[in-house]
């Protein structure tokens, strides 16, 4: 994969808008005494973050530039209450409040992302942080207008692939290049929107190439994680008709990824089950096969690789004042063609395919007796199949229909919110002819009380239903990437989550904070229960049992001086099954401190993050040592001679080069976290 075409395109765009010179008019903003208040698109009613009844994180602007990594999970890891599944460098999915997989709904500007990441942690999320304009995280199941199953939360990645307006000057865009030391990463991205009259056209692309990454000092297996390389490229072309009352647009997007699967173990080949016990009768033969090919799994790397391709067509539109009594009509629809090959020794061993389409319509009404809100419907169909050596999931066809209602009422210093959603799902297993039907109704209530200027109390309660996924129902087979043998359960019932969330915010003054406590009791919680283990291979049977998840998360900022401030942040979650057993791979408690500074055109920070040792482990699970890491960041902002803003930035992560393991990872010993890594980059907006 080569960066020359992308570099030429970036250079052309930068040259087109003027030569970059640092002038005497640097971009400098004094430290804010008010928490940033931004519009949250996933809220449904374009609410600001201070109006939300649930905790919300929004990454945009400079904060997004400083924090984003090559994948979505690592980009969000570190936000209070958010961790990542961490499967090397190619695949990483967000974990919110100890929940992951289908309990965390991933969206692309309000539309569901269809890939294979909910099926296994070694499958990448098809969302490119380099092309994101804003990332929103809504914690808890109160965001059920996007699906009752999102009892962990919702991650909405905003992008500009479908333009919503014609640029006033005829064009606008951005370009960015960066490089990192621990992975020898070379990456770049550009975005360009142009148009005239009622037509707007958007073009964007990104490309990144990274080698195996280095870990911290003292790892017994060396300094690099073999097979942790990651090469990715994305591109999108969109066109819209834009009028005085709205827009209607279409975009085609494509993403390719080629990344390794660390920790793959061929000694598990030939293993099978007798009842609920593992048996590896051909264990010896498998070991001989592994020894023979240990250093020849691929032409360049000794591990299997994933060759991924995803193509998607999006239709988005909005019409303001479509009918009497209604203020907006919104449309989201998409069609996805996803496939990835798992390649071993130059031969395709397993292929996963996911063909899906979805549509969502929202109609927002004007106030009725003081209540403002929206109603809508959503449908989707997903055909998933796997074939080859690790086709542990039989072909399935999942069809889902949902209707929802969201209302808000404002009175004095109070804001009240109510949401209702009903879903119906049918899953057909093509291989066996089995089918399963489920339905559920979810409801959420919330309130925000601005008790005195600058202070807010929030409370939300939800009763949410999550329907079993096709994989939980029908999986059966060996999965060598995670070293598990998975058994589905066609008798699984619908989950029911009762969640209470209480929060206190201070949004103005030298001291600001946002703290939340939650208690989530889930009836019929579905999880992979380890029922047997043999030489590190675990037999997982999807089971149900009542579970309770309780936690605390928060952030406090203290302004010390007009140029300096300090932020404390942290989170903790406790997850337990009825009867006292613990849930697996629950993240450890975390506490951090950040010193922030700003002077003229310079901004910087120094951050220490301490992660506790995780000793609260499930059966067949090992404790994970704690660790502390030092992170630094520095950026310089200025304008070109023609007035376009640009910046150059540097960030250093794990500057103390600490060897660390992620307890949330299936392969924590085979793929520790990255060691010392320094990233430098330059970005320009025009």
Coordinates of C-alpha atoms in Angstrom, one line a residue, residues 70-74 77 83-95 100 117 119-125 213 225-230 258-265 303-306 340 342 390 392 479-484 486 585 661-674:
X70 CA -6.4 4.1 13.8
X71 CA -9.6 2.4 15.1
X72 CA -12.7 3.4 16.9
X73 CA -12.2 1.5 20.2
X74 CA -8.7 2.9 20.8
X77 CA -10.6 4.4 25.2
X83 CA -12.8 1.1 27.3
X84 CA -11.8 -1.0 24.3
X85 CA -11.8 -4.7 23.4
X86 CA -8.2 -4.4 22.1
X87 CA -7.4 -7.2 19.6
X88 CA -4.0 -6.1 18.3
X89 CA -4.0 -3.0 16.1
X90 CA -6.6 -4.0 13.5
X91 CA -9.7 -4.6 15.6
X92 CA -10.9 -2.8 18.6
X93 CA -14.5 -2.1 19.6
X94 CA -15.8 0.3 22.3
X95 CA -16.8 -1.2 25.7
X100 CA -19.7 -4.6 24.5
X117 CA -17.5 -6.7 14.8
X119 CA -19.7 -11.4 16.2
X120 CA -16.1 -11.6 17.4
X121 CA -13.5 -9.1 18.8
X122 CA -11.0 -10.0 16.1
X123 CA -13.3 -8.4 13.4
X124 CA -12.7 -4.7 12.7
X125 CA -15.3 -1.9 13.0
X213 CA 3.7 -2.5 17.2
X225 CA 3.6 -8.3 18.8
X226 CA 3.9 -10.5 15.7
X227 CA 1.0 -10.0 13.3
X228 CA -0.2 -6.7 14.8
X229 CA 0.3 -4.7 11.5
X230 CA -2.7 -2.8 10.1
X258 CA -5.5 -5.8 5.8
X259 CA -4.4 -6.7 9.3
X260 CA -2.9 -9.5 11.3
X261 CA -4.5 -11.7 14.0
X262 CA -2.0 -12.0 16.9
X263 CA -2.2 -15.0 19.2
X264 CA -3.6 -17.4 16.7
X265 CA -3.0 -21.0 17.9
X303 CA 0.1 -15.3 11.6
X304 CA -3.2 -15.3 9.8
X305 CA -4.4 -12.1 8.3
X306 CA -7.8 -10.5 7.6
X340 CA -13.7 -10.5 4.9
X342 CA -9.2 -14.9 7.0
X390 CA -13.8 -21.6 11.2
X392 CA -18.7 -21.7 13.5
X479 CA -12.9 -20.1 16.9
X480 CA -9.2 -20.1 17.0
X481 CA -8.7 -16.3 17.0
X482 CA -10.1 -16.1 20.6
X483 CA -9.2 -19.7 21.5
X484 CA -12.8 -20.7 22.1
X486 CA -18.7 -21.6 21.0
X585 CA -13.5 -9.4 31.0
X661 CA -2.3 -5.7 29.6
X662 CA -6.0 -5.0 28.8
X663 CA -8.2 -7.2 31.0
X664 CA -11.0 -6.7 28.4
X665 CA -9.1 -8.5 25.7
X666 CA -9.4 -12.2 24.8
X667 CA -5.7 -12.2 23.9
X668 CA -4.2 -10.0 26.6
X669 CA -1.1 -12.1 27.1
X670 CA -0.5 -12.5 23.4
X671 CA -1.0 -8.8 22.6
X672 CA -0.1 -6.4 25.4
X673 CA -0.8 -2.7 25.0
X674 CA 1.5 -0.6 22.9

